[in-house]
Amino acid sequence: MSPTAKPNSQVSLNQESVLRRITARIRQSLELEDIITATTAEVRALLGTDRVMIYKFHPDGSGQVIAESIYENRLPSLLGLNFPADDIPPQARELLVKSKVRSIVDVATGMIGQSPVHDLETGELISEDICYRPVDSCHVEYLTAMGVKSSVVAPIFCQDELWGLLVSHHSENRTVSEDELEAMQMIVDQLAAAIAQSHLLTQARKKAQKEAIINRIITLLHSLPTIVLKPALEAAVGAFAGVGGRLCLRNQAVESQHVVLRSLAECLIPGSNCVQLYTCGQQPITPEQTIYPLIEQYRVWQEHYTSHHDIWAIADIYQDSTLRSLQAVFQPTKIRGILIIPLEYRQQLLGYLSIFRNEIDTETLWAGRIDQDQRQMFPRVSFNLWRDAKKSQAQEWTSEEIELAKEIGQHFASAIQQYELYQQVQAFNENLEKQVQKRTLELRHTSEQQQAVFGVISKIRESLDTNTIFQITTKEACQLIKADRVSVYRFDNEWGGEFVGDFEATSPHWSNESKISINTVWNDTYLQNTQGGRYRYNETFAVDDIYKVGFTQCHVENLEQFQIYAFVLAPIFVGQKLWGLLATYQHSGPRQWKPSEVNFLTQIAAQLGIALQQAELLNQTQQQAQKLTQALHHLQQTQTQLIQTEKMSSLGQLVAGVAHEINNPVNFIYGNLSHVSEYAQNLLTMLELYQQELPNPSVEILEQADEIDLEFLAKDLPKTLSSMQIGVERIRQIVMSLRTFSRLDEAEMKAVNIHEGIDSTLLILQHRLKAKPETAGIKLTKKYAEIPLVECYAGQMNQVFMNVLSNAIDALEDCKETKSPNHNGEIIISTSFGQIRDSIQSIVIRIMDNGPGIPEDLRLRICDPFFTTKPVGKGTGLGLSISYKIVVDRHGGVFKCDSQLGSGTEFWIEIPIQQVNGNW
């Protein structure tokens, strides 16, 4: 069966009626949506098919159903759904574009009819009959999956470009007449006209909207007497549907005598304060510690605008590797697109207007899910709705937006330039007034300056301290001549030197980061080679501009390093010797030094030399007095150390001698006791054997056995020998403790067990801790931690423990004698880990007693040499003083005392686990 039929008169009348209605609708409204909605309904009514839709192509070749009319839901709705570009094969698309071919598909017969409007090769308009051929099986399967048995497609062109398709679908087999096909072509032609008119309307609306935006911005820029940029910036951001924006402008720097217009590049140098910034909405987040507080100062920004001043449209900041530095500051935000508009007026760059645009989430409704890998191989089998959602998508800047940006930028630049000219005129008038006032003030200033010289001289002479003299001189001189900095520079033996005095004025015209301060070393090769240069001859050197006096490049670079652009150097003589320089610096820029200012600084430098000479004489006198005091103190310390050393040496030698003398006989007894025990046991065994062999001894033997109580002797002799063994062992331990305490064989520093030293000291003092008939004993509690070996002078540390423990026992004994004989005295010794000075691991020994305590006034003096509260003959006042020196001076540790009256006393002894070289 042929898919077409001959025309008839009834169909022609219907066609004319539909065309009239569509034409009338186009004339009634220029809204494209209304036109295409009415058109699909009219065409479906004309053809009597189940579905008529208008399909519009996207720039990427895909398309979307934008209008649709369905009869009684016989076919599913496709309105709003998108179809991929691959659904229309390239050859079919080529026929649509070049020949404007119309196609008819009958699924039942498997035939497709095509009727071109233009010749494929020449492009001439033709009227050709419909040509039929078998339809591709893929096409048949595609339509079958959609539920379509009959399809008619007519291309829609607008301004010679393929705009879309007018498509008719029927769910049953249907014959299409030539009149119907011709009617669809006429409707398509009317639609093309309607689309063209709609485009014109859209363009007119866009133009009107654009003019309204520009007029609003112009009104905001020029409505007030002074320019107000913030509202205009907000309007510009709103014009592009942005989320934020910024306006970075150069700020006019007006010098004292001239109006100087700095370039935008100079104003954007880090540290400069001649930039104005206006912001609105979301902004990039720059780090707090950065040399580039503005994104306009970044190198990538500056490099882009060195050669051209065009609009920089960045659709996606993260897709350009050269913008890596900018990506970091935008990372915390959702900003993805940036439109940078340079504000240029007569080839002069005034600033930048930047618009920020956020990333967006998109959702596309597809007619069925597309398999990207198999799309070319198999036909579509499902057209169910599939939502293709994409997150964080960038938005492209359109050509219309860029054109709008150019016009907005021109109006901003013009308004800003006019305002700058107004500022320049105002500044010029102000400068004229200032010059008149300046001349008047100079005359008055000269008189006042002479009075200031006498004032500074009197303040300098009030003090003979060099630091105070430097502070007074630099501060007074800096404030009186209104310089950025006044410093005192002192020569060393090699004619280099350093700054020893400095006063820096707070100035809004420079960054106050000149790197000059007290102790700054500055070795000038000229001064070193010439041993003071011109200043040896008492010459004051004034430089108004370092770039205009012929300095070598290396000298200029050295001055630039310290941000020095003008200076005055006056020599300071102490007696006949060049001592240093009084340096006055200008960091904010060049300065014309007046003769009165140079003369003032010269006089101050001369008076400073006299003050230093007087201070030096005073210092020499004070040093001599200090040396005498130190010598006396050293003599007292030496005397104290000699007494204590002799005392401890005698005690150590006595203890070591006694221990040595006892050690030999004790070792003899200890070594033979085992043999004696063995001999006695053998004799007793032999006696037992005799008793077994002679059960009936003589009367004499029996009498002797009764007399010596043989049975008791046999049992008690081993016990007696065992007791002797324990006693001798105890004597050996005492001897070892005496040797440990004396440490005469360990005079050098070594790693020792602190606990052994404490225990040996306690063993020596054991007789004082035990209970006596008239008094109770002293309870001893040891709380030892697991500590490693400690590097120290063991003998000296034992001396410390002896002194502290002896004082604690004395305090407890005094408490019993004066207050309560029943007082239960207790000494607690604890060890633990600690940290001193720069996290150095240490060992802490705390010795606490529950005695009467020490009054605060006495506690502060307990470590003073020869200070004691004990009666004459009972104490020398050297024990704790020597202990303090051993712990603090000898071991680099901590020795302190904490006491509460009525509660007791605690001594804190702390020494490093490992000594460093500085401690001995």
Tab-separated table of C-alpha atoms in Angstrom, residues 670-682:
chain	number	residue	atom	x	y	z
A	670	TYR	CA	83.068	-13.314	106.961
A	671	GLY	CA	85.264	-15.516	104.788
A	672	ASN	CA	86.041	-18.057	107.619
A	673	LEU	CA	82.571	-18.321	109.110
A	674	SER	CA	81.452	-20.686	106.377
A	675	HIS	CA	84.408	-22.975	107.121
A	676	VAL	CA	83.764	-22.841	110.874
A	677	SER	CA	80.124	-23.750	110.254
A	678	GLU	CA	81.234	-26.667	108.090
A	679	TYR	CA	83.786	-27.883	110.694
A	680	ALA	CA	81.236	-27.667	113.525
A	681	GLN	CA	78.700	-29.579	111.490
A	682	ASN	CA	81.288	-32.284	110.739
